[in-house]
N, C-alpha and C. Protein backbone atom coordinates (compact mmCIF):
# COMPACT_ATOMS: atom_id res chain seq x y z
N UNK A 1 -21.24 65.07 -13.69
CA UNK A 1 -21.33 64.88 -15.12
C UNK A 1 -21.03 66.22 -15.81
N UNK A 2 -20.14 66.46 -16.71
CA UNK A 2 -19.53 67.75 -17.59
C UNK A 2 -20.48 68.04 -18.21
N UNK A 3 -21.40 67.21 -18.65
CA UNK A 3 -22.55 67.85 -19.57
C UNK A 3 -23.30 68.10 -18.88
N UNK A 4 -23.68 67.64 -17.50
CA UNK A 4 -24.91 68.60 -16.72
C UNK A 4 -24.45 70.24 -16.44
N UNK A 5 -22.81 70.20 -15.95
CA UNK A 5 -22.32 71.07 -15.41
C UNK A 5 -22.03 71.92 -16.59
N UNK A 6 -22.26 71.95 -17.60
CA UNK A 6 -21.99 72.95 -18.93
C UNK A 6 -23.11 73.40 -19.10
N UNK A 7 -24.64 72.43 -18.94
CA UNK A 7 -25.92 73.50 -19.08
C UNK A 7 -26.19 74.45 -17.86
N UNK A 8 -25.77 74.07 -16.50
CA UNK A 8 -26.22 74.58 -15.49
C UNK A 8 -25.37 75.59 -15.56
N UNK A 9 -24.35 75.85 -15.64
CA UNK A 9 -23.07 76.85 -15.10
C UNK A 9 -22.99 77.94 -16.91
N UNK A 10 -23.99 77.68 -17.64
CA UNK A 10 -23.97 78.33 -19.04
C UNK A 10 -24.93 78.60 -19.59
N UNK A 11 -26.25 77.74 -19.76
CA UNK A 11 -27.49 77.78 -20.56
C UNK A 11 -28.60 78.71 -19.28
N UNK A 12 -29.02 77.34 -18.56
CA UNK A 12 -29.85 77.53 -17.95
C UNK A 12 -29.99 77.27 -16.66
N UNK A 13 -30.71 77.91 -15.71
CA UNK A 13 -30.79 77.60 -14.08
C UNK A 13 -31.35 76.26 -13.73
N UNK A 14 -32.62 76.58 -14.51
CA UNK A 14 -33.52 75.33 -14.29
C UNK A 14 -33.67 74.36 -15.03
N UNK A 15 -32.63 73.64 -15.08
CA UNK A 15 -32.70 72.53 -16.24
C UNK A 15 -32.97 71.54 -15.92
N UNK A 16 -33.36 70.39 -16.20
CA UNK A 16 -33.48 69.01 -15.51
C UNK A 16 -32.47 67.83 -16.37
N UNK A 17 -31.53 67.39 -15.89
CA UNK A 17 -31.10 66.82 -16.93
C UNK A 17 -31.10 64.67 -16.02
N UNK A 18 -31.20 64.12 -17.18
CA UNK A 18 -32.12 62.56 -16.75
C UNK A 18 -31.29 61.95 -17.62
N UNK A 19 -30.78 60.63 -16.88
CA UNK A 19 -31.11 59.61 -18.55
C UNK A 19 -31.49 59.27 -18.92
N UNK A 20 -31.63 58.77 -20.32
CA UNK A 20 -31.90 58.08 -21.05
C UNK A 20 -31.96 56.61 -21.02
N UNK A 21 -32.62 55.47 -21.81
CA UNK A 21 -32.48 54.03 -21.53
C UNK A 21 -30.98 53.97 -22.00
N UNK A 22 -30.52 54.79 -22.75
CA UNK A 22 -29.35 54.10 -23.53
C UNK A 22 -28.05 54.80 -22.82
N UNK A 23 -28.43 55.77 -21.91
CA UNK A 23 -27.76 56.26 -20.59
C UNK A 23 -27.20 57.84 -21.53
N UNK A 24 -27.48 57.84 -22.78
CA UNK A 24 -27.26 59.75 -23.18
C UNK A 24 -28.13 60.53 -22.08
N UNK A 25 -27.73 61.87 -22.28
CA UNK A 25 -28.64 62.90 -20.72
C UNK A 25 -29.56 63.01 -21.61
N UNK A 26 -31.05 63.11 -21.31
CA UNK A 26 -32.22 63.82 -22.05
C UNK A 26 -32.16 65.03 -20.97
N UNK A 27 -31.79 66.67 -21.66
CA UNK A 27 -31.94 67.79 -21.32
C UNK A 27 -33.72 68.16 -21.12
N UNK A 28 -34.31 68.47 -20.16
CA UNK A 28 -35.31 69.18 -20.16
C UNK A 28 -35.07 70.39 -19.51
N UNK A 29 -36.09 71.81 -19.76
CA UNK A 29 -36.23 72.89 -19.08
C UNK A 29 -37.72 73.03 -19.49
N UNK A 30 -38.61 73.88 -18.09
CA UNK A 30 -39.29 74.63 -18.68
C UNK A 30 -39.41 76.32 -19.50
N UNK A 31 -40.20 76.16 -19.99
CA UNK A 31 -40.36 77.65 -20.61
C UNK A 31 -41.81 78.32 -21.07
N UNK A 32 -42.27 79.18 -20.98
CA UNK A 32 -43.33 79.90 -21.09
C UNK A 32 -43.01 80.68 -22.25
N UNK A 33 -44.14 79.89 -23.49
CA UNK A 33 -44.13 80.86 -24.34
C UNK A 33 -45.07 81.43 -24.97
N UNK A 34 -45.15 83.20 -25.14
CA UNK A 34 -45.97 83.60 -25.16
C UNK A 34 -46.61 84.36 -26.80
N UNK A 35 -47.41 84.05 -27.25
CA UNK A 35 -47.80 84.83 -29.14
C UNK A 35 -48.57 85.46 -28.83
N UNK A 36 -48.90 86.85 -28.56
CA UNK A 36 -49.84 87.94 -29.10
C UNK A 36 -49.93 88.22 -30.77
N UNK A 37 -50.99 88.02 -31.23
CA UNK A 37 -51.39 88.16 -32.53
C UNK A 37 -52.98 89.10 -32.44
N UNK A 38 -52.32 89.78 -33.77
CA UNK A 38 -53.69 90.87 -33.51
C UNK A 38 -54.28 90.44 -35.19
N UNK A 39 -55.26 90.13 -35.29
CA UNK A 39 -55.54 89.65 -36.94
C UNK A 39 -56.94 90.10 -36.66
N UNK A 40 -57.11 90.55 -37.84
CA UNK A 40 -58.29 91.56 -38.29
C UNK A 40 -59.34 90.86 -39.06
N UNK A 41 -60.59 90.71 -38.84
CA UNK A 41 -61.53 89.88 -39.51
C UNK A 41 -61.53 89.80 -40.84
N UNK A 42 -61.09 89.19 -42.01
CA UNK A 42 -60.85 89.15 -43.07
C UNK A 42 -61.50 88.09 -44.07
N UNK A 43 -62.11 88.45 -44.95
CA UNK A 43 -62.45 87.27 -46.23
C UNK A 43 -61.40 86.89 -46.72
N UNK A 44 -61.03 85.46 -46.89
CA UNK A 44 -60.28 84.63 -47.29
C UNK A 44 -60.47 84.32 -48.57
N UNK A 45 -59.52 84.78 -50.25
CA UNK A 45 -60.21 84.39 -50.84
C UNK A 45 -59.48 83.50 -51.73
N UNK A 46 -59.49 82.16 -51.78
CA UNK A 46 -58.25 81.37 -52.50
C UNK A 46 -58.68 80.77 -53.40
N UNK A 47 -57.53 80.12 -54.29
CA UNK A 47 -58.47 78.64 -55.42
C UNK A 47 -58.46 77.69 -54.60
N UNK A 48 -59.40 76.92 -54.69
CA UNK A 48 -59.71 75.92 -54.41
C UNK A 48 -59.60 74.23 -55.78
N UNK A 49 -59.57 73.60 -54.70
CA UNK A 49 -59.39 72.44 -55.63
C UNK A 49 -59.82 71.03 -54.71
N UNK A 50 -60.96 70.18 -55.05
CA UNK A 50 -61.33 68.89 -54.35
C UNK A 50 -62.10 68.05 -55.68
N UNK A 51 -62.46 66.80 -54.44
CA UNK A 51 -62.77 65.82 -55.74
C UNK A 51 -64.13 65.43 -55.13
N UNK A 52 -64.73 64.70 -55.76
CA UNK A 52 -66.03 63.92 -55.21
C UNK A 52 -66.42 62.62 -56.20
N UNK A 53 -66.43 61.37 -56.18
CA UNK A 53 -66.00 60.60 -56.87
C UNK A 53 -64.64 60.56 -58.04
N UNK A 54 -65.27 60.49 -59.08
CA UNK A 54 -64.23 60.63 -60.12
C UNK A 54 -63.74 62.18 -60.80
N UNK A 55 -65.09 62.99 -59.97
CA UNK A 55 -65.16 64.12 -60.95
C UNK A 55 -63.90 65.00 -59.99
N UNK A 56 -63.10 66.07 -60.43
CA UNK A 56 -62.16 67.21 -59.98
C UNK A 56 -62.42 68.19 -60.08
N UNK A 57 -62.95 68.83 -59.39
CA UNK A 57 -63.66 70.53 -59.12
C UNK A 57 -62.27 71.18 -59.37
N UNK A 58 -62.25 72.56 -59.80
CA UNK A 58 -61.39 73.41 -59.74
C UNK A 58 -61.89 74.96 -59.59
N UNK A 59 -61.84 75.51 -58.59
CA UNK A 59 -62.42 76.80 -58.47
C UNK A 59 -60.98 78.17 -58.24
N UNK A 60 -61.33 79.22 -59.19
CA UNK A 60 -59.86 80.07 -59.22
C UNK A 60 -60.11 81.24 -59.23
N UNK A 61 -59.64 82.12 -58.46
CA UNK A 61 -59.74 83.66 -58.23
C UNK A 61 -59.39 84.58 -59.61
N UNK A 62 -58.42 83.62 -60.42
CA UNK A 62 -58.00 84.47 -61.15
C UNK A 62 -57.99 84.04 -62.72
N UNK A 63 -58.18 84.32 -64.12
CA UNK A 63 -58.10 83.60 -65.28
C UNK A 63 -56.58 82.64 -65.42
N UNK A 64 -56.91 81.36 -66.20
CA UNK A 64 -55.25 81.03 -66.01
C UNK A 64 -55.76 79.70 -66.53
N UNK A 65 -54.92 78.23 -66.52
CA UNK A 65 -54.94 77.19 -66.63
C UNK A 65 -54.69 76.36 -65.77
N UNK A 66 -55.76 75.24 -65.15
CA UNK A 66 -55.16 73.94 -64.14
C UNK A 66 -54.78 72.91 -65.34
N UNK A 67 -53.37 72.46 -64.44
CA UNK A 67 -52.84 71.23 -65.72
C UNK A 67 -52.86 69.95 -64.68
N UNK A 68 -53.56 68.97 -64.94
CA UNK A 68 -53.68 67.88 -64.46
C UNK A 68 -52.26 66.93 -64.34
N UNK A 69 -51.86 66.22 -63.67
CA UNK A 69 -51.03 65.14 -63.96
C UNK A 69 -51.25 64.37 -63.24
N UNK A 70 -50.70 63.09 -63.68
CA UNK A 70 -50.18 61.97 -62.79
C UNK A 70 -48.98 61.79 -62.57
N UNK A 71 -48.92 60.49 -61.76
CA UNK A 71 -47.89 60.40 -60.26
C UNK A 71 -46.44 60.22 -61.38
N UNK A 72 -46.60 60.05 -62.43
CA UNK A 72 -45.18 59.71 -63.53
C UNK A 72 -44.78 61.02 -64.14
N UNK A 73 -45.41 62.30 -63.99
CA UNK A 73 -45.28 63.61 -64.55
C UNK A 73 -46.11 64.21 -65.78
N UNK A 74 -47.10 62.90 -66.17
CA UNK A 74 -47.61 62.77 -67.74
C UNK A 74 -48.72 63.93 -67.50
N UNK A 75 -48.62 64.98 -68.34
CA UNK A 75 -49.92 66.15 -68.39
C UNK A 75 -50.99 64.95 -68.74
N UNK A 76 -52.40 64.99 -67.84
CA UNK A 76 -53.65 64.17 -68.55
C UNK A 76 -54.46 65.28 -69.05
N UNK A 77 -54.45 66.10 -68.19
CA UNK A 77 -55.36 67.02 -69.10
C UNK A 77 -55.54 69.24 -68.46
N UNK A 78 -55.58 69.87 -69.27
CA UNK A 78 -55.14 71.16 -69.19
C UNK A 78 -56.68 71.86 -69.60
N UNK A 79 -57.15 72.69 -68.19
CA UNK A 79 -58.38 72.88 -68.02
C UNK A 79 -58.52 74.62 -68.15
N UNK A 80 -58.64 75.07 -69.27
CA UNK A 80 -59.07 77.23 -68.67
C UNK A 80 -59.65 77.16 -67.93
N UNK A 81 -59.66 78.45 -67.11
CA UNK A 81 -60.70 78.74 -66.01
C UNK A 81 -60.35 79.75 -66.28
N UNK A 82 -61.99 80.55 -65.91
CA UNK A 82 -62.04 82.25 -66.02
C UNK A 82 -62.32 82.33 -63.95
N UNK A 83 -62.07 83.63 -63.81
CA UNK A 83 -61.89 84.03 -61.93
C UNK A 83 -63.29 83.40 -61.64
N UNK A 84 -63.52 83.26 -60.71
CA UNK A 84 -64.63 83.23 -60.37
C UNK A 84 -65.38 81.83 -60.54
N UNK A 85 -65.21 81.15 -61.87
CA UNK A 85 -65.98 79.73 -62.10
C UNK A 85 -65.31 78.77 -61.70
N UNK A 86 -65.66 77.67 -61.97
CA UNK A 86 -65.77 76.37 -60.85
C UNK A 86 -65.58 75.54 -62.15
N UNK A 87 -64.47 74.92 -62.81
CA UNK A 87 -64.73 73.92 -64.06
C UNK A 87 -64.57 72.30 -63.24
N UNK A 88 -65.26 71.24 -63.84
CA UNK A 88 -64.68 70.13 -63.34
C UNK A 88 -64.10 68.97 -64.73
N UNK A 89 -63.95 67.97 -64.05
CA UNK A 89 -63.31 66.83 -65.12
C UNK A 89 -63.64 65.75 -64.53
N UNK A 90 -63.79 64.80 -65.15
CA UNK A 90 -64.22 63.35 -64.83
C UNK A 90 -62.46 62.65 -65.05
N UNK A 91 -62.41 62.00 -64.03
CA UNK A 91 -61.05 60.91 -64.30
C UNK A 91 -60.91 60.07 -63.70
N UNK A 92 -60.69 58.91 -64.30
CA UNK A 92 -59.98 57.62 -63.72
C UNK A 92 -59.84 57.26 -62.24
N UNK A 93 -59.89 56.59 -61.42
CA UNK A 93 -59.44 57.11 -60.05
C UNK A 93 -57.98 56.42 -60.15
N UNK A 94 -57.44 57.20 -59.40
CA UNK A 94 -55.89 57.69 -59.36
C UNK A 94 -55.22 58.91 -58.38
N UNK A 95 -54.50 59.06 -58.13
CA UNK A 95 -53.79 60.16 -57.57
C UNK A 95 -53.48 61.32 -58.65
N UNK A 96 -53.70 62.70 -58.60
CA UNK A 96 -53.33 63.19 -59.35
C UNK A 96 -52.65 64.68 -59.15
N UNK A 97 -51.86 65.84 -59.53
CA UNK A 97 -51.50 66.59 -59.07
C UNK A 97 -52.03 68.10 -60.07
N UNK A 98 -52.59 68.82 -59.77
CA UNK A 98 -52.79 69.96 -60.23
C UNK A 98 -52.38 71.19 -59.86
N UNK A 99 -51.71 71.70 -60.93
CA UNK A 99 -50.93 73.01 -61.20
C UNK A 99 -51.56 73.93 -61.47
N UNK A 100 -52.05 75.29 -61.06
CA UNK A 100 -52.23 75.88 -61.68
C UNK A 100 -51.37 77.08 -62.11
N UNK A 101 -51.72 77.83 -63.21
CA UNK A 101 -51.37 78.90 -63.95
C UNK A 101 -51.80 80.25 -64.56
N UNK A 102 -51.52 81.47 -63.68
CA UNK A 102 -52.36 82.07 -64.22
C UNK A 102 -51.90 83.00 -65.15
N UNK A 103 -53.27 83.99 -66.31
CA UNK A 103 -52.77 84.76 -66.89
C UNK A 103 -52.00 85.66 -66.33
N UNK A 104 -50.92 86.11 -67.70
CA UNK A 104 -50.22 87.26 -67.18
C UNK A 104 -51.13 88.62 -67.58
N UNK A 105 -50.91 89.79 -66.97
CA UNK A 105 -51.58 90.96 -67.65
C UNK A 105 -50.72 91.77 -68.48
């Protein structure tokens, strides 16, 4: 087969090549791969955003505006937040998408 003999004689030594039900080659090889990562114990500090019934928590590192929408693009509603606080909103149940925005300095 030309396509076995093009991975073996080009790619790779150890290839396994099989067919398929529909008789194409399924190529396999193994490979060992290896990630050293060195990461340093760190506080994580992000906005957050969840729901718990109807109500929508919004918690933000930084001053700015969450703008609410729904699934049609319609702003429902545009919330300040200062860093640090946690505002919520009561809504409808629905799917909804929140943007936020923060001040510029």
């Amino acid at each position: 087969m030309a396509f076995e003999r093009f991975f073996r004689n080009n790619l790779l030594d150890d290839v396994v090549i099989t067919p398929n039900a529909d008789g194409t080659p399924a190529v396999r090889s193994d490979i060992t791969l290896s990630i050293d990562l060195t990461t340093a114990n760190t506080d994580v500090v992000a906005d957050r955003v969840w729901s718990a019934g109807h109500t929508i928590y919004i918690s933000a590192t930084h001053d700015g505006t969450a703008r609410i929408y729904n699934l049609t693009g319609r702003l429902i509603k545009a919330l300040p937040h200062t860093a640090g606080a946690t505002v919520q909103t009561v809504l409808p149940r629905g799917v909804y998408i929140v943007c936020r925005e923060r001040k510029s300095l």
